[in-house]
Short mmCIF file of C-alpha atoms in Angstrom, two decimals:
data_model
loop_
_atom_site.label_atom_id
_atom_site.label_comp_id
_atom_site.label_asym_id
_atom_site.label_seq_id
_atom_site.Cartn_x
_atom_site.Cartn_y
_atom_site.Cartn_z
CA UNK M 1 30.11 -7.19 -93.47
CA UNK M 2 32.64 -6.81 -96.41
CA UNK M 3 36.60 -7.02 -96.13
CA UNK M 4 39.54 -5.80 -98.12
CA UNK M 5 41.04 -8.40 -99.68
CA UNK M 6 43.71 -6.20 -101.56
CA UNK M 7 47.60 -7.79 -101.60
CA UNK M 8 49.63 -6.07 -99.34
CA UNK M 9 52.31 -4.25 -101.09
CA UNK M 10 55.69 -5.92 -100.12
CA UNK M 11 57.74 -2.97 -99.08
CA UNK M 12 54.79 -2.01 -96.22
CA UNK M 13 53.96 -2.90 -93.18
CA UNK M 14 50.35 -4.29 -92.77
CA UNK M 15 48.13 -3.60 -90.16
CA UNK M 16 44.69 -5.59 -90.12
CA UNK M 17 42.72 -3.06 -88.79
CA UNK M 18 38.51 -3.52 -88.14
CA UNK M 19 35.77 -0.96 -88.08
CA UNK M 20 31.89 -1.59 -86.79
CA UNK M 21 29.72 0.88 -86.73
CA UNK M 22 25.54 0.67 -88.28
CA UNK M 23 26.46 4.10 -89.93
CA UNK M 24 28.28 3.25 -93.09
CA UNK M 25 28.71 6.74 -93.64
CA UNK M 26 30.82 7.08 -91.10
CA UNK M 27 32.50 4.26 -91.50
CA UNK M 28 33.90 5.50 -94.89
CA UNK M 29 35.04 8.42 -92.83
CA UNK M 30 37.09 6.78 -90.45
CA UNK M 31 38.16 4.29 -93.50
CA UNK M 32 39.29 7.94 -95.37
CA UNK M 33 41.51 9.00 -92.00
CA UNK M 34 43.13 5.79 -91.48
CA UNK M 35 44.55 5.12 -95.29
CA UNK M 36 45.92 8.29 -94.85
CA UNK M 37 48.34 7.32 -91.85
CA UNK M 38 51.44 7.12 -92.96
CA UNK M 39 50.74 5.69 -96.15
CA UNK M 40 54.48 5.46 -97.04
CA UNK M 41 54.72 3.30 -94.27
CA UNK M 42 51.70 1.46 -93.58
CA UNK M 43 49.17 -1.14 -95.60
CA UNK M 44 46.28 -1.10 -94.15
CA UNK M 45 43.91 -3.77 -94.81
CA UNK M 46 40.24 -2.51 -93.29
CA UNK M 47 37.61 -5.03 -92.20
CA UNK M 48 34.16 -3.85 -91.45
CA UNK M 49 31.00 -4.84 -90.19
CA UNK M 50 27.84 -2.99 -89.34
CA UNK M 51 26.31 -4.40 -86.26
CA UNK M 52 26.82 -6.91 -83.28
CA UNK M 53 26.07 -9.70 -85.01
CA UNK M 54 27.69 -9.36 -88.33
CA UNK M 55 30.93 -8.55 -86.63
CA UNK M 56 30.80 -11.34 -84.74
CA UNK M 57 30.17 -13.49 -87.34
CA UNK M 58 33.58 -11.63 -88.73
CA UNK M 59 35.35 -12.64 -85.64
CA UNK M 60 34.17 -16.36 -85.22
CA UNK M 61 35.56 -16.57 -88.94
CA UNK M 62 38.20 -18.96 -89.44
CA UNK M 63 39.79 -17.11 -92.52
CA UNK M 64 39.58 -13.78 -90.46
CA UNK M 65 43.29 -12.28 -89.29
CA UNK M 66 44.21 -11.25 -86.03
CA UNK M 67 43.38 -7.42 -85.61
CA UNK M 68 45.67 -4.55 -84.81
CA UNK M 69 43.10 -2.12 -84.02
CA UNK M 70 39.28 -2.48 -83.83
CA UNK M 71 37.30 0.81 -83.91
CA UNK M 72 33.95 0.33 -82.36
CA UNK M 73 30.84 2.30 -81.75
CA UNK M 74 29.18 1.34 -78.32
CA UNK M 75 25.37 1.95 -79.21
CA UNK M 76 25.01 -0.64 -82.50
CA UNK M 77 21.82 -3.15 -82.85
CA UNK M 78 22.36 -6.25 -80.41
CA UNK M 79 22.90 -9.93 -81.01
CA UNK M 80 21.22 -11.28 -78.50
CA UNK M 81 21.46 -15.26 -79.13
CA UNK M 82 25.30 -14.58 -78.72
CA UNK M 83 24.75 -12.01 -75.52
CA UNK M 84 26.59 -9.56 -77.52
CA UNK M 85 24.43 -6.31 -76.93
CA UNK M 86 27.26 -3.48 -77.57
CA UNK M 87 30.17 -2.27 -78.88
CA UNK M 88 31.69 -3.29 -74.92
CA UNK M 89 30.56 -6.63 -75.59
CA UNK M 90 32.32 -6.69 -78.99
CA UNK M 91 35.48 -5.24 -77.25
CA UNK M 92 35.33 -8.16 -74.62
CA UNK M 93 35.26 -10.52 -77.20
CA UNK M 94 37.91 -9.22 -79.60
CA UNK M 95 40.60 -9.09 -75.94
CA UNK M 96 39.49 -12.32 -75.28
CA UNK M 97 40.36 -13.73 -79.00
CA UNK M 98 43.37 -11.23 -80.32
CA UNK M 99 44.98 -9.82 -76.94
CA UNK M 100 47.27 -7.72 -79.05
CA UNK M 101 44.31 -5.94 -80.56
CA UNK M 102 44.37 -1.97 -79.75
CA UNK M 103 40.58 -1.14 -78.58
CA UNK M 104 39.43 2.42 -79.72
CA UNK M 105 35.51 2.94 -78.64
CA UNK M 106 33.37 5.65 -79.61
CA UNK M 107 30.07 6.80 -78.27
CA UNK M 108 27.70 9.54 -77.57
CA UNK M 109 27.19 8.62 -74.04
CA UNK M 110 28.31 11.58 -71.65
CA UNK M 111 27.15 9.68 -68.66
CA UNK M 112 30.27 10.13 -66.05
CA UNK M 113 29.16 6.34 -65.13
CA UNK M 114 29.27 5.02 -68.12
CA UNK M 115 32.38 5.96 -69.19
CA UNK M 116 33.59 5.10 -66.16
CA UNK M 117 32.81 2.01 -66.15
CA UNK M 118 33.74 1.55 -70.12
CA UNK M 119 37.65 2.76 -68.48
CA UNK M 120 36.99 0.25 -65.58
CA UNK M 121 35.96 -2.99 -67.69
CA UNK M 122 37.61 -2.61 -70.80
CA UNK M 123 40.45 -0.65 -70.46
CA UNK M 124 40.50 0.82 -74.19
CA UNK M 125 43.47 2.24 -76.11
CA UNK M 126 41.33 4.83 -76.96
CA UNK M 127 37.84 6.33 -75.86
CA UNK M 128 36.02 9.03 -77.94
CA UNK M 129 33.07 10.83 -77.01
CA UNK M 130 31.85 11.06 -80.75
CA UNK M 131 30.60 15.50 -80.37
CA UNK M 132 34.14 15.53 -79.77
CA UNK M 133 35.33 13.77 -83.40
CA UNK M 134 37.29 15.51 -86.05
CA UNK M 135 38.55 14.69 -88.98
CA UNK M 136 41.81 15.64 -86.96
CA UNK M 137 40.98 13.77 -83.60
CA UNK M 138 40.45 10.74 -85.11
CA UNK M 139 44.36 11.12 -86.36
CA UNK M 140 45.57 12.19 -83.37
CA UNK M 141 43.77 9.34 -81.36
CA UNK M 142 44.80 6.44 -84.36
CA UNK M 143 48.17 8.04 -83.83
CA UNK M 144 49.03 7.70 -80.15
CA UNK M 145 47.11 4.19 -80.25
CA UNK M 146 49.81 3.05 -83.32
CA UNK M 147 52.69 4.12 -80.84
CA UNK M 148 51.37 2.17 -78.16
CA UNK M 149 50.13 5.05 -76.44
CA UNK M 150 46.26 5.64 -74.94
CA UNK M 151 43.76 8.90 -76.16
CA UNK M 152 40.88 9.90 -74.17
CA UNK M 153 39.31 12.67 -76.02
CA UNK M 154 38.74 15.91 -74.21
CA UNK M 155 35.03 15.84 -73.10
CA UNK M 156 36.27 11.79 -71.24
CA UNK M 157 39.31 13.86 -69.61
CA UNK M 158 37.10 16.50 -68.16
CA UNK M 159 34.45 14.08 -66.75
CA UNK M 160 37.04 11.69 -65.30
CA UNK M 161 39.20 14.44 -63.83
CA UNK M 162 36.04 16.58 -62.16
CA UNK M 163 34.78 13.61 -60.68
CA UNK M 164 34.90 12.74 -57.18
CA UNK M 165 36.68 9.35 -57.39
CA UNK M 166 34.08 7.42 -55.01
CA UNK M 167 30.87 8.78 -56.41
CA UNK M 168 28.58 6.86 -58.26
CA UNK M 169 26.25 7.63 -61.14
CA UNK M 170 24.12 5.57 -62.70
CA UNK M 171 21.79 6.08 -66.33
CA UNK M 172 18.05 6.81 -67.10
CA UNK M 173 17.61 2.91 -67.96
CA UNK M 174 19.00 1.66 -64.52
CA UNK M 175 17.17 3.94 -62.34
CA UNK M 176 13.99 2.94 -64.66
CA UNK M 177 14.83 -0.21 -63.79
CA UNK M 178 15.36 0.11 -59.57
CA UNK M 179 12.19 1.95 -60.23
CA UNK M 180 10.13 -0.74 -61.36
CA UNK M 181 11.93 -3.46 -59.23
CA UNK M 182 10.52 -0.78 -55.87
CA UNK M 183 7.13 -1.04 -57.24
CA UNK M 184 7.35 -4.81 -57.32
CA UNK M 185 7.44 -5.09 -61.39
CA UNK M 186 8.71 -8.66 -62.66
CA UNK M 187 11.81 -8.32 -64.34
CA UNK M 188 10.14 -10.26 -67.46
CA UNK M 189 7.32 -7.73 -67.54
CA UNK M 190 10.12 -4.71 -67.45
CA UNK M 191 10.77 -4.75 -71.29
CA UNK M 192 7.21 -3.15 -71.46
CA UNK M 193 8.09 -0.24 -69.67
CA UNK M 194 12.07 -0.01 -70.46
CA UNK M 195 12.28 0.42 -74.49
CA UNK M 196 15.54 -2.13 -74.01
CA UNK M 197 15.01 -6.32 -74.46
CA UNK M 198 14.43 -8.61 -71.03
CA UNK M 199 18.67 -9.65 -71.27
CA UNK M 200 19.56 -6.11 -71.65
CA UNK M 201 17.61 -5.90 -68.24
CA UNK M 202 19.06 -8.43 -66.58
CA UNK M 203 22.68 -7.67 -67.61
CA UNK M 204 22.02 -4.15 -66.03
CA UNK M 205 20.79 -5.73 -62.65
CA UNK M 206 23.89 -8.25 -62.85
CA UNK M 207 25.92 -4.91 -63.09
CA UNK M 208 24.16 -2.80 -60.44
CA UNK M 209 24.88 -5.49 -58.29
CA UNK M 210 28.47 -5.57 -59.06
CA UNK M 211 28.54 -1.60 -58.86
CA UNK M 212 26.61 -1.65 -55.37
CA UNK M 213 29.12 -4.70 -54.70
CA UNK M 214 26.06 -7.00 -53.46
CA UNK M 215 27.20 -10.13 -52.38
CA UNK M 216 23.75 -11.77 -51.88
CA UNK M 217 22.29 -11.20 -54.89
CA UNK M 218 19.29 -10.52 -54.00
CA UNK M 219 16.87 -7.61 -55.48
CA UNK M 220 15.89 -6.69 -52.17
CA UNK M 221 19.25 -5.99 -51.08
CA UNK M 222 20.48 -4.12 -54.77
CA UNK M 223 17.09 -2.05 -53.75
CA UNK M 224 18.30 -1.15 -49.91
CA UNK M 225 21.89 -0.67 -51.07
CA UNK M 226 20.41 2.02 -54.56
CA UNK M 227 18.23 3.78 -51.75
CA UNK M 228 20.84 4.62 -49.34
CA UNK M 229 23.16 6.29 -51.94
CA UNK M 230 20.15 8.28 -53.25
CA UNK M 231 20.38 6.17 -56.49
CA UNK M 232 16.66 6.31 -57.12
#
């Protein structure tokens, strides 16, 4: 993780602004789009780390500032010691530590549940489905989030707007794992057979649950409840 350490120039306002994504390449993009902003205006003094743990490392960091906005790519290598396995998890953390922070995610999950329940649980100021990012989007969206407004790029409006508002979708790794849970596979012996770790799994379960609203708990029950709605 590096960070900007550059004096603010007096006459601007600053705006502590953090970027995590494990493609530094694209990092220096966004990096390129946001010190354009305004720059008569703004200073903007850009944090950036490339992976769950090294942001929050960043974040647990005494000497780090409060952020304005966090940019944050969903899909990024885990930390599991901290249970920080996404960019969602990273979001969660950074609400729960700088409440003023502006969320933007970005992913290239087109999953209707997904995104769904990204809106649902985190509430971002902005949500980009990444084949939908230009050069010009990511203005637009920076923009509207800087004027306290909310972007959803155009592929998240379609898919929220077309959906029917009580159906439910789920991804390729939860019906893997209501697959293996019919057949009677341990959960610890599912990371052989799911390419995602054993927490991973069982944050997924702890979800389904939640999504299925199962008040018992119990895998038998997640199982009857998945098979009635045709989950699996």
């Amino acid at each position: 993780m590096t960070f900007d350490l550059t004096a603010p120039i007096s006459h601007l306002i600053t705006r502590n602004i953090l970027i995590v994504d494990d493609h530094p390449f694209i990092i220096e993009g966004y990096k390129n789009a946001i010190t354009r902003y305004n720059p008569k205006e703004y200073d903007f003094r850009i944090a950036q780390a490339y992976d769950c743990r090294s942001a929050y490392d960043l974040l647990e960091d005494e000497s780090t500032p409060k952020f304005d906005v966090a940019f944050l790519d969903i899909s990024m290598p885990a930390y599991e010691e901290k249970e920080i396995f996404s960019g969602e998890d990273l979001a969660k953390l950074i609400l729960k530590k700088m409440p003023d922070c502006k969320v933007i995610l970005l992913t290239m999950y087109t999953e209707l549940l997904k995104i769904k329940t990204i809106i649902r649980t985190i509430n971002p100021n902005g949500l980009i489905i990444k084949n939908d990012l230009t050069f010009d989007e990511l203005l637009l969206a920076f923009d509207k989030v800087m004027k306290n407004g909310k972007y959803y790029s155009q592929s998240v409006v379609k898919m929220v707007n077309q959906s029917p508002h009580n159906s439910i979708e789920i991804d390729q790794f939860d019906k893997q794992i209501l697959f293996h849970l019919s057949k009677g596979t341990r959960t610890e012996d599912m990371s052989q057979y799911i390419p995602i770790s054993l927490a991973a799994i069982e944050k997924r379960k702890v979800n389904l649950k939640e999504l299925l609203k199962i008040r018992s708990g119990s895998d038998e029950e997640l199982l009857k409840e998945a098979k009635s709605k045709g989950l699996f």
